[in-house]
Amino acid sequence: MRNLYLEVSSLDQRAVSKFGLSEEIMMEHAALALKAAICRRFPAGLRVLIVCGSGNNGADGLTLARLLLGEYDVCVHLPFGASSPLAQLQRSRLEALGINHTEIGNAYDVIVDAMFGSGLSRPLGPTAAEVIDRINAMEGFKIACDVPSGLYPNGTHESHVFRADLTVTMGGLKRGLFSDAAKEVAGEIDSCDLGVPRSFYETPSSWQLLEESDLNLPRRIHASAHKGHYGHLSVVCGEKTGAAVIAGSAALRFGAGLVSLISNENVRIPYELMQSHSLPATTTAIAVGMGLGSEFDDEELAQLLENELPMVLDADILTHPILARLLKRQRIILTPHPKEFTRLLRCCEIADIDVDTLQNDRFGYAERFCTAYPNAVLVLKGSNVIIGHHERFYVNPHGTVALAKGGSGDVLGGLIGALLAQGYEPLDAAVQGSLAHTFGAKSWDRGNYALTPFDLIERITHL
């Protein structure tokens, strides 16, 4: 896991005061990281355009230009001049080496955006918008210095925003780089140290970025175990039987010892799944909401759900009247997509907003919900999944567009339910289920339009 921060200027200031670093030392390390990113990918001699702002992000770009001299054909464009002391200093060093401001030409192999970085706090002016549009339209590999210009700290961005293939971010990881909107513009994200190791530079954060090394699959290690050791998940099967079948199949393939579909009527299901009209006595966890519809009346649902079993709640149950009672209990996980979450916020009287408003502040609304309901675990689905519980939050950035397919969410519910049934704590079940879900999709090696829920389940078995 990696720490995520809303801002890192306080960490920079701490590095100066506690470790005796200077802003200039940190700037040299930032530029060296940018140079290393270029040298790893491109041979010497290629043309590199560096577009620099007037502040310290621009100074990073000017420092990079100096470091690349002699190895690459470097062009520097300064549309706003140099106003910060460090930008003026770095420009004077370049000028002493014979490098001056140039206008943007027509062809470059690498284009570096060093205009605004993470300090953007106001709308872009017409000159900046024009420059961004022009370099976006050019061929060449695009690198953002710290943060793509036009991206705000909360993860929203201007209509005119630099679209990077790679973002090299300085010091700590900025949370705004991992919003759904940022996924369209940040490209691959790398980070660099600024003169001291990360363990010294960073301070604790309530937000964490999930990495591949955090995936911990439910391996079976006890030779004498039987199916009862791995729990019994009951999936409430409503109007749309297929959703429950998908969830149940995912749960069985993800380690649950037994899976039952609870239905009012006999339905056709795969042979490996069981069926019941009431909650089996051996049930260790419940999944409800996937395709629920109006199959069960309020009294029937109450009989199934008013118990102390851990539960994953998805889709239709998130707007059902019984939800108010379920939210008061322990060990529940809610897995809404954005539209469902806006309805949930409205039902809980937290906020009355539309999906666009939510997407512009996913982090903030996730925090508000988890503050209001500290016993619940939230899994807010999206391009970058947010998982929250009370004051602890995780971002899973590994989702792909292959998951934009009906049934993908049912698979996720089944994976999380399987882990709950096996005795995982709800937060751990949410984190591990989400990671398996996204890494299963990432391992899909065919067209990203072609992944089906059962393909996804199969890929997860090979993780």
Short mmCIF file of C-alpha atoms in Angstrom, two decimals:
data_model
loop_
_atom_site.label_atom_id
_atom_site.label_comp_id
_atom_site.label_asym_id
_atom_site.label_seq_id
_atom_site.Cartn_x
_atom_site.Cartn_y
_atom_site.Cartn_z
CA MET A 1 0.00 0.00 0.00
CA ARG A 2 1.01 3.59 -0.59
CA ASN A 3 -0.11 6.67 1.28
CA LEU A 4 -2.35 9.11 -0.58
CA TYR A 5 -2.51 12.83 0.23
CA LEU A 6 -4.86 15.64 -0.67
CA GLU A 7 -1.82 17.93 -0.72
CA VAL A 8 1.93 17.43 -0.19
CA SER A 9 3.15 21.01 0.28
CA SER A 10 3.09 20.38 4.05
CA LEU A 11 5.31 17.33 3.50
CA ASP A 12 7.72 19.41 1.42
CA GLN A 13 7.87 22.03 4.18
CA ARG A 14 8.46 19.30 6.75
CA ALA A 15 11.37 17.97 4.66
CA VAL A 16 12.89 21.45 4.66
CA SER A 17 12.45 22.07 8.40
CA LYS A 18 13.17 18.58 9.75
CA PHE A 19 15.80 17.23 7.35
CA GLY A 20 17.48 20.44 6.24
CA LEU A 21 16.63 20.03 2.58
CA SER A 22 16.18 23.06 0.37
CA GLU A 23 13.56 23.57 -2.30
CA GLU A 24 16.37 23.58 -4.84
CA ILE A 25 17.65 20.17 -3.70
CA MET A 26 14.15 18.74 -4.01
CA MET A 27 13.78 20.33 -7.44
CA GLU A 28 16.98 18.67 -8.66
CA HIS A 29 15.69 15.28 -7.52
CA ALA A 30 12.37 15.89 -9.28
CA ALA A 31 14.13 16.77 -12.52
CA LEU A 32 16.44 13.77 -12.24
CA ALA A 33 13.38 11.51 -11.94
CA LEU A 34 11.85 13.09 -15.04
CA LYS A 35 15.13 12.61 -16.90
CA ALA A 36 15.30 8.96 -15.82
CA ALA A 37 11.75 8.39 -17.08
CA ILE A 38 12.72 9.78 -20.48
CA CYS A 39 16.05 7.95 -20.70
CA ARG A 40 14.42 4.61 -19.84
CA ARG A 41 12.02 4.96 -22.74
CA PHE A 42 13.84 6.88 -25.48
CA PRO A 43 17.31 6.84 -27.01
CA ALA A 44 19.49 9.91 -26.98
CA GLY A 45 19.18 12.41 -29.80
CA LEU A 46 15.38 12.64 -29.96
CA ARG A 47 13.52 15.96 -29.81
CA VAL A 48 12.06 16.92 -26.43
CA LEU A 49 9.68 19.84 -25.91
CA ILE A 50 9.32 21.13 -22.34
CA VAL A 51 6.47 23.58 -21.76
CA CYS A 52 7.14 25.48 -18.53
CA GLY A 53 4.91 27.59 -16.33
CA SER A 54 6.08 30.64 -14.44
CA GLY A 55 6.19 29.00 -10.99
CA ASN A 56 8.04 26.11 -9.39
CA ASN A 57 6.45 23.47 -11.60
CA GLY A 58 7.93 25.39 -14.51
CA ALA A 59 11.22 25.51 -12.63
CA ASP A 60 11.16 21.69 -12.49
CA GLY A 61 10.83 21.70 -16.28
CA LEU A 62 13.67 24.20 -16.71
CA THR A 63 15.89 22.05 -14.49
CA LEU A 64 14.99 19.02 -16.60
CA ALA A 65 15.99 20.91 -19.75
CA ARG A 66 19.44 21.59 -18.29
CA LEU A 67 19.90 17.94 -17.33
CA LEU A 68 18.93 16.72 -20.81
CA LEU A 69 21.34 19.01 -22.66
CA GLY A 70 23.91 17.14 -24.67
CA GLU A 71 21.85 13.98 -24.81
CA TYR A 72 18.61 15.20 -26.41
CA ASP A 73 17.54 17.99 -28.74
CA VAL A 74 15.80 20.14 -26.11
CA CYS A 75 13.30 22.91 -26.80
CA VAL A 76 11.87 25.06 -23.99
CA HIS A 77 8.64 27.03 -24.29
CA LEU A 78 7.81 29.62 -21.60
CA PRO A 79 4.37 31.02 -22.42
CA PHE A 80 4.15 32.99 -19.14
CA GLY A 81 7.79 33.83 -18.47
CA ALA A 82 9.39 32.97 -15.13
CA SER A 83 8.08 34.61 -11.95
CA SER A 84 9.03 32.49 -8.94
CA PRO A 85 12.60 32.92 -7.65
CA LEU A 86 13.50 29.31 -8.48
CA ALA A 87 12.02 29.59 -11.97
CA GLN A 88 14.09 32.72 -12.58
CA LEU A 89 17.21 31.00 -11.23
CA GLN A 90 16.74 27.91 -13.40
CA ARG A 91 16.03 30.05 -16.47
CA SER A 92 19.22 32.04 -15.90
CA ARG A 93 21.22 28.81 -15.70
CA LEU A 94 19.75 27.65 -18.99
CA GLU A 95 20.44 30.98 -20.65
CA ALA A 96 24.06 30.78 -19.49
CA LEU A 97 24.23 27.47 -21.36
CA GLY A 98 22.83 29.07 -24.49
CA ILE A 99 19.26 27.77 -24.22
CA ASN A 100 16.47 30.32 -24.56
CA HIS A 101 12.70 30.34 -24.93
CA THR A 102 11.46 29.01 -28.26
CA GLU A 103 8.06 28.89 -29.88
CA ILE A 104 6.35 25.52 -30.20
CA GLY A 105 7.29 23.76 -33.43
CA ASN A 106 5.54 20.95 -35.22
CA ALA A 107 7.25 17.67 -34.37
CA TYR A 108 8.62 16.27 -31.10
CA ASP A 109 9.27 12.78 -29.82
CA VAL A 110 8.60 13.69 -26.19
CA ILE A 111 6.41 16.50 -24.82
CA VAL A 112 6.71 17.46 -21.15
CA ASP A 113 4.01 19.48 -19.41
CA ALA A 114 5.53 21.51 -16.54
CA MET A 115 3.04 24.36 -16.47
CA PHE A 116 1.00 24.14 -13.26
CA GLY A 117 1.39 20.82 -11.47
CA SER A 118 -0.50 20.26 -8.23
CA GLY A 119 -0.75 23.95 -7.42
CA LEU A 120 -3.66 24.71 -9.75
CA SER A 121 -6.33 26.57 -7.79
CA ARG A 122 -8.16 28.66 -10.37
CA PRO A 123 -9.53 28.23 -13.88
CA LEU A 124 -7.06 28.23 -16.74
CA GLY A 125 -6.73 31.38 -18.78
CA PRO A 126 -7.12 31.43 -22.57
CA THR A 127 -3.35 31.25 -23.22
CA ALA A 128 -2.92 28.14 -21.08
CA ALA A 129 -5.98 26.50 -22.65
CA GLU A 130 -4.63 27.22 -26.13
CA VAL A 131 -1.20 25.80 -25.31
CA ILE A 132 -2.69 22.65 -23.75
CA ASP A 133 -4.96 22.04 -26.73
CA ARG A 134 -2.06 22.48 -29.11
CA ILE A 135 0.33 20.07 -27.41
CA ASN A 136 -2.46 17.55 -26.83
CA ALA A 137 -3.05 17.49 -30.59
CA MET A 138 0.62 16.77 -31.34
CA GLU A 139 2.19 13.38 -31.88
CA GLY A 140 4.76 12.28 -29.33
CA PHE A 141 4.93 10.66 -25.90
CA LYS A 142 3.44 13.02 -23.30
CA ILE A 143 4.74 13.34 -19.75
CA ALA A 144 3.17 15.41 -16.98
CA CYS A 145 5.44 16.88 -14.32
CA ASP A 146 3.80 16.18 -10.93
CA VAL A 147 0.15 16.54 -12.11
CA PRO A 148 -1.30 17.12 -15.60
CA SER A 149 -2.01 20.80 -16.08
CA GLY A 150 -5.73 21.42 -15.72
CA LEU A 151 -6.25 18.74 -13.05
CA TYR A 152 -7.36 20.05 -9.66
CA PRO A 153 -6.38 18.57 -6.26
CA ASN A 154 -9.84 17.01 -5.79
CA GLY A 155 -9.45 15.02 -9.03
CA THR A 156 -11.72 17.09 -11.26
CA HIS A 157 -10.29 18.79 -14.31
CA GLU A 158 -10.85 21.53 -16.83
CA SER A 159 -12.17 20.77 -20.30
CA HIS A 160 -8.71 21.90 -21.40
CA VAL A 161 -6.42 19.45 -19.58
CA PHE A 162 -3.10 17.93 -20.55
CA ARG A 163 -3.56 14.28 -21.49
CA ALA A 164 -0.47 12.45 -20.34
CA ASP A 165 0.82 9.02 -21.23
CA LEU A 166 2.89 9.18 -18.03
CA THR A 167 2.68 11.33 -14.92
CA VAL A 168 5.80 11.58 -12.77
CA THR A 169 4.54 12.93 -9.46
CA MET A 170 6.85 14.46 -6.89
CA GLY A 171 7.15 13.29 -3.29
CA GLY A 172 3.88 11.82 -2.01
CA LEU A 173 1.10 10.44 -4.18
CA LYS A 174 -1.67 12.99 -4.74
CA ARG A 175 -5.14 11.60 -4.14
CA GLY A 176 -6.54 13.62 -7.03
CA LEU A 177 -4.49 11.55 -9.48
CA PHE A 178 -6.69 8.57 -8.62
CA SER A 179 -10.13 10.01 -9.25
CA ASP A 180 -12.25 8.52 -12.01
CA ALA A 181 -11.82 11.71 -14.05
CA ALA A 182 -8.04 11.64 -13.64
CA LYS A 183 -7.86 8.13 -15.06
CA GLU A 184 -8.58 9.64 -18.48
CA VAL A 185 -5.70 12.12 -18.32
CA ALA A 186 -2.94 10.96 -15.96
CA GLY A 187 -1.80 7.86 -17.85
CA GLU A 188 0.70 5.66 -16.05
CA ILE A 189 1.59 7.16 -12.66
CA ASP A 190 5.09 7.03 -11.22
CA SER A 191 6.46 8.81 -8.17
CA CYS A 192 9.88 9.99 -7.12
CA ASP A 193 11.68 10.78 -3.88
CA LEU A 194 12.86 14.33 -3.29
CA GLY A 195 16.09 13.81 -1.39
CA VAL A 196 15.06 11.55 1.48
CA PRO A 197 13.50 8.08 1.37
CA ARG A 198 9.72 7.92 1.26
CA SER A 199 9.60 6.44 4.78
CA PHE A 200 11.13 9.67 6.14
CA TYR A 201 9.32 12.10 3.85
CA GLU A 202 5.79 10.80 4.41
CA THR A 203 3.52 11.02 7.44
CA PRO A 204 0.57 8.68 8.21
CA SER A 205 -2.50 9.07 6.03
CA SER A 206 -6.06 7.77 6.38
CA TRP A 207 -6.09 7.17 2.59
CA GLN A 208 -4.14 4.30 1.00
CA LEU A 209 -3.51 3.22 -2.57
CA LEU A 210 -3.85 -0.54 -3.12
CA GLU A 211 -1.08 -2.31 -5.03
CA GLU A 212 -0.74 -5.73 -6.60
CA SER A 213 1.32 -6.91 -3.61
CA ASP A 214 -1.70 -6.30 -1.38
CA LEU A 215 -3.68 -9.10 -3.03
CA ASN A 216 -3.97 -12.05 -0.64
CA LEU A 217 -5.99 -14.87 -2.16
CA PRO A 218 -7.91 -17.37 0.03
CA ARG A 219 -5.42 -20.22 -0.29
CA ARG A 220 -6.30 -23.50 1.40
CA ILE A 221 -3.48 -24.77 3.58
CA HIS A 222 -5.07 -27.30 5.98
CA ALA A 223 -4.93 -30.80 4.53
CA SER A 224 -7.71 -32.20 6.71
CA ALA A 225 -10.25 -29.42 6.07
CA HIS A 226 -13.73 -30.10 4.70
CA LYS A 227 -16.34 -27.89 3.03
CA GLY A 228 -17.77 -26.77 6.35
CA HIS A 229 -14.49 -25.08 7.22
CA TYR A 230 -14.95 -22.61 4.35
CA GLY A 231 -18.35 -21.26 5.13
CA HIS A 232 -21.78 -21.23 3.56
CA LEU A 233 -22.89 -18.19 1.55
CA SER A 234 -26.60 -17.69 0.99
CA VAL A 235 -27.43 -15.53 -2.03
CA VAL A 236 -30.94 -14.10 -2.08
CA CYS A 237 -32.31 -14.89 -5.54
CA GLY A 238 -34.89 -12.40 -6.78
CA GLU A 239 -36.63 -11.59 -10.06
CA LYS A 240 -33.46 -11.67 -12.17
CA THR A 241 -32.15 -15.12 -11.40
CA GLY A 242 -29.08 -14.68 -13.55
CA ALA A 243 -27.58 -12.05 -11.23
CA ALA A 244 -27.81 -14.39 -8.24
CA VAL A 245 -26.39 -17.28 -10.28
CA ILE A 246 -23.41 -15.15 -11.30
CA ALA A 247 -22.79 -14.05 -7.70
CA GLY A 248 -23.17 -17.59 -6.39
CA SER A 249 -20.86 -19.04 -9.05
CA ALA A 250 -18.22 -16.41 -8.27
CA ALA A 251 -18.48 -17.19 -4.56
CA LEU A 252 -18.07 -20.93 -5.06
CA ARG A 253 -15.03 -20.39 -7.30
CA PHE A 254 -13.53 -18.01 -4.73
CA GLY A 255 -13.38 -20.47 -1.90
CA ALA A 256 -16.80 -20.63 -0.24
CA GLY A 257 -17.42 -24.21 0.88
CA LEU A 258 -21.14 -24.08 0.14
CA VAL A 259 -23.37 -21.67 -1.78
CA SER A 260 -27.16 -21.65 -1.65
CA LEU A 261 -29.57 -19.53 -3.67
CA ILE A 262 -32.58 -18.50 -1.59
CA SER A 263 -35.72 -18.22 -3.71
CA ASN A 264 -39.50 -18.37 -3.33
CA GLU A 265 -39.87 -20.73 -6.26
CA ASN A 266 -37.74 -23.45 -7.77
CA VAL A 267 -35.47 -22.01 -10.46
CA ARG A 268 -32.98 -23.60 -12.79
CA ILE A 269 -29.47 -23.14 -11.45
CA PRO A 270 -26.07 -24.80 -12.04
CA TYR A 271 -25.74 -28.19 -10.39
CA GLU A 272 -22.91 -27.09 -8.11
CA LEU A 273 -25.13 -24.47 -6.42
CA MET A 274 -27.79 -25.41 -3.89
CA GLN A 275 -31.29 -23.98 -3.62
CA SER A 276 -33.49 -23.29 -0.61
CA HIS A 277 -36.71 -21.46 0.20
CA SER A 278 -35.46 -20.41 3.63
CA LEU A 279 -32.14 -19.45 5.14
CA PRO A 280 -30.07 -22.60 5.80
CA ALA A 281 -29.02 -23.03 9.41
CA THR A 282 -25.37 -23.38 8.37
CA THR A 283 -25.28 -20.00 6.62
CA THR A 284 -22.23 -17.94 7.60
CA ALA A 285 -22.82 -14.91 5.33
CA ILE A 286 -25.53 -13.44 3.09
CA ALA A 287 -25.41 -11.65 -0.27
CA VAL A 288 -28.53 -9.74 -1.22
CA GLY A 289 -29.67 -7.26 -3.83
CA MET A 290 -28.31 -8.70 -7.08
CA GLY A 291 -31.38 -8.87 -9.33
CA LEU A 292 -33.64 -8.73 -6.27
CA GLY A 293 -36.49 -6.74 -7.79
CA SER A 294 -39.81 -7.19 -5.93
CA GLU A 295 -39.62 -10.95 -5.55
CA PHE A 296 -39.74 -10.79 -1.74
CA ASP A 297 -42.13 -8.65 0.26
CA ASP A 298 -40.94 -6.67 3.27
CA GLU A 299 -41.84 -9.35 5.80
CA GLU A 300 -40.09 -12.10 3.85
CA LEU A 301 -36.94 -9.98 3.54
CA ALA A 302 -37.02 -9.20 7.24
CA GLN A 303 -37.17 -12.92 8.06
CA LEU A 304 -34.11 -13.52 5.85
CA LEU A 305 -32.02 -10.53 6.85
CA GLU A 306 -32.75 -9.62 10.45
CA ASN A 307 -29.99 -11.68 12.03
CA GLU A 308 -26.37 -11.15 13.04
CA LEU A 309 -24.76 -12.69 9.97
CA PRO A 310 -22.25 -10.63 7.93
CA MET A 311 -23.80 -9.35 4.75
CA VAL A 312 -22.92 -7.82 1.38
CA LEU A 313 -25.61 -5.48 0.06
CA ASP A 314 -25.84 -4.55 -3.61
CA ALA A 315 -28.17 -3.09 -6.23
CA ASP A 316 -31.90 -3.21 -5.38
CA ILE A 317 -31.49 -3.64 -1.63
CA LEU A 318 -29.69 -0.28 -1.44
CA THR A 319 -32.96 1.58 -1.99
CA HIS A 320 -35.26 -0.83 -0.16
CA PRO A 321 -37.02 0.43 3.00
CA ILE A 322 -35.36 -2.32 5.06
CA LEU A 323 -31.96 -0.74 4.44
CA ALA A 324 -32.46 1.76 7.27
CA ARG A 325 -32.56 -1.14 9.73
CA LEU A 326 -29.64 -2.95 8.11
CA LEU A 327 -27.42 0.13 8.38
CA LYS A 328 -27.66 0.00 12.16
CA ARG A 329 -26.04 -3.41 12.38
CA GLN A 330 -22.42 -4.57 12.37
CA ARG A 331 -20.52 -6.37 9.59
CA ILE A 332 -22.24 -5.07 6.47
CA ILE A 333 -20.68 -4.15 3.14
CA LEU A 334 -22.43 -1.94 0.59
CA THR A 335 -21.29 -2.08 -3.05
CA PRO A 336 -23.10 0.70 -4.97
CA HIS A 337 -22.23 2.05 -8.40
CA PRO A 338 -22.37 5.88 -8.63
CA LYS A 339 -26.08 6.16 -9.45
CA GLU A 340 -26.98 3.77 -6.64
CA PHE A 341 -24.76 5.74 -4.29
CA THR A 342 -26.55 9.02 -5.05
CA ARG A 343 -29.82 7.30 -4.17
CA LEU A 344 -28.24 5.92 -1.01
CA LEU A 345 -27.00 9.37 0.00
CA ARG A 346 -30.49 10.74 -0.59
CA CYS A 347 -32.21 7.96 1.40
CA CYS A 348 -29.77 8.49 4.27
CA GLU A 349 -30.33 12.27 4.13
CA ILE A 350 -26.62 12.91 3.63
CA ALA A 351 -26.86 14.71 0.28
CA ASP A 352 -29.33 15.21 -2.55
CA ILE A 353 -27.04 15.22 -5.59
CA ASP A 354 -26.83 13.89 -9.13
CA VAL A 355 -24.19 11.53 -10.49
CA ASP A 356 -22.06 14.31 -12.02
CA THR A 357 -21.85 16.08 -8.68
CA LEU A 358 -20.86 12.84 -6.99
CA GLN A 359 -18.18 12.08 -9.55
CA ASN A 360 -16.70 15.55 -9.03
CA ASP A 361 -16.11 14.72 -5.36
CA ARG A 362 -16.16 10.95 -4.91
CA PHE A 363 -13.60 11.13 -2.11
CA GLY A 364 -15.58 13.70 -0.14
CA TYR A 365 -18.93 11.96 -0.37
CA ALA A 366 -17.37 8.60 0.53
CA GLU A 367 -15.94 10.23 3.66
CA ARG A 368 -19.31 11.75 4.54
CA PHE A 369 -21.10 8.41 4.25
CA CYS A 370 -18.49 6.54 6.30
CA THR A 371 -18.62 9.21 9.00
CA ALA A 372 -22.40 8.89 9.20
CA TYR A 373 -22.30 5.05 9.22
CA PRO A 374 -19.00 4.01 10.84
CA ASN A 375 -20.05 0.36 11.20
CA ALA A 376 -20.58 -0.11 7.46
CA VAL A 377 -17.95 -0.81 4.80
CA LEU A 378 -18.48 1.11 1.57
CA VAL A 379 -17.27 -0.16 -1.80
CA LEU A 380 -18.00 2.68 -4.22
CA LYS A 381 -17.59 1.20 -7.66
CA GLY A 382 -16.03 3.10 -10.54
CA SER A 383 -12.89 3.24 -12.65
CA ASN A 384 -10.97 3.66 -9.41
CA VAL A 385 -12.85 1.87 -6.63
CA ILE A 386 -13.10 3.59 -3.24
CA ILE A 387 -13.31 1.34 -0.18
CA GLY A 388 -14.05 3.03 3.13
CA HIS A 389 -14.73 2.10 6.73
CA HIS A 390 -15.07 4.77 9.41
CA GLU A 391 -11.79 6.74 9.04
CA ARG A 392 -9.87 4.29 6.85
CA PHE A 393 -10.01 4.54 3.07
CA TYR A 394 -8.47 2.67 0.17
CA VAL A 395 -8.38 3.34 -3.55
CA ASN A 396 -8.16 0.41 -5.95
CA PRO A 397 -6.86 1.92 -9.22
CA HIS A 398 -6.58 -1.34 -11.14
CA GLY A 399 -9.99 -1.47 -12.81
CA THR A 400 -10.25 -1.63 -16.58
CA VAL A 401 -12.93 -0.81 -19.13
CA ALA A 402 -13.34 -4.55 -19.66
CA LEU A 403 -15.43 -4.51 -16.47
CA ALA A 404 -17.99 -2.15 -18.04
CA LYS A 405 -20.34 -5.05 -18.67
CA GLY A 406 -23.58 -6.22 -17.07
CA GLY A 407 -22.87 -8.84 -14.42
CA SER A 408 -19.43 -7.57 -13.38
CA GLY A 409 -20.87 -6.14 -10.19
CA ASP A 410 -22.59 -9.44 -9.42
CA VAL A 411 -19.21 -11.15 -9.64
CA LEU A 412 -17.78 -8.62 -7.17
CA GLY A 413 -20.64 -9.22 -4.75
CA GLY A 414 -20.05 -12.96 -4.95
CA LEU A 415 -16.31 -12.60 -4.33
CA ILE A 416 -16.83 -10.42 -1.28
CA GLY A 417 -19.61 -12.68 -0.01
CA ALA A 418 -17.36 -15.72 -0.35
CA LEU A 419 -14.72 -14.10 1.85
CA LEU A 420 -17.30 -13.04 4.43
CA ALA A 421 -18.55 -16.63 4.52
CA GLN A 422 -14.98 -17.83 5.11
CA GLY A 423 -14.63 -15.59 8.15
CA TYR A 424 -12.87 -12.53 6.78
CA GLU A 425 -13.51 -9.23 8.51
CA PRO A 426 -15.72 -7.02 6.31
CA LEU A 427 -13.03 -4.47 5.43
CA ASP A 428 -10.57 -7.21 4.49
CA ALA A 429 -13.24 -9.00 2.46
CA ALA A 430 -14.01 -5.79 0.58
CA VAL A 431 -10.36 -5.02 -0.16
CA GLN A 432 -9.42 -8.54 -1.25
CA GLY A 433 -12.62 -9.09 -3.25
CA SER A 434 -12.11 -5.80 -5.08
CA LEU A 435 -8.45 -6.55 -5.85
CA ALA A 436 -9.25 -10.05 -7.18
CA HIS A 437 -12.04 -8.55 -9.28
CA THR A 438 -9.80 -5.96 -10.95
CA PHE A 439 -6.73 -8.15 -11.37
CA GLY A 440 -8.88 -10.87 -12.90
CA ALA A 441 -10.04 -8.33 -15.48
CA LYS A 442 -6.50 -7.03 -16.05
CA SER A 443 -5.35 -10.55 -16.84
CA TRP A 444 -7.89 -10.79 -19.68
CA ASP A 445 -5.79 -10.95 -22.84
CA ARG A 446 -8.48 -10.66 -25.51
CA GLY A 447 -10.51 -7.70 -26.70
CA ASN A 448 -11.50 -5.48 -23.78
CA TYR A 449 -15.03 -5.43 -25.17
CA ALA A 450 -15.41 -9.19 -24.87
CA LEU A 451 -15.08 -10.01 -21.16
CA THR A 452 -18.19 -11.70 -19.75
CA PRO A 453 -18.94 -12.39 -16.06
CA PHE A 454 -18.09 -16.06 -16.41
CA ASP A 455 -14.88 -15.22 -18.27
CA LEU A 456 -14.01 -12.97 -15.34
CA ILE A 457 -14.71 -15.71 -12.81
CA GLU A 458 -12.47 -18.05 -14.78
CA ARG A 459 -9.63 -15.52 -14.91
CA ILE A 460 -9.81 -15.00 -11.16
CA THR A 461 -9.20 -18.71 -10.61
CA HIS A 462 -5.79 -18.31 -12.30
CA LEU A 463 -4.52 -15.43 -10.12
#
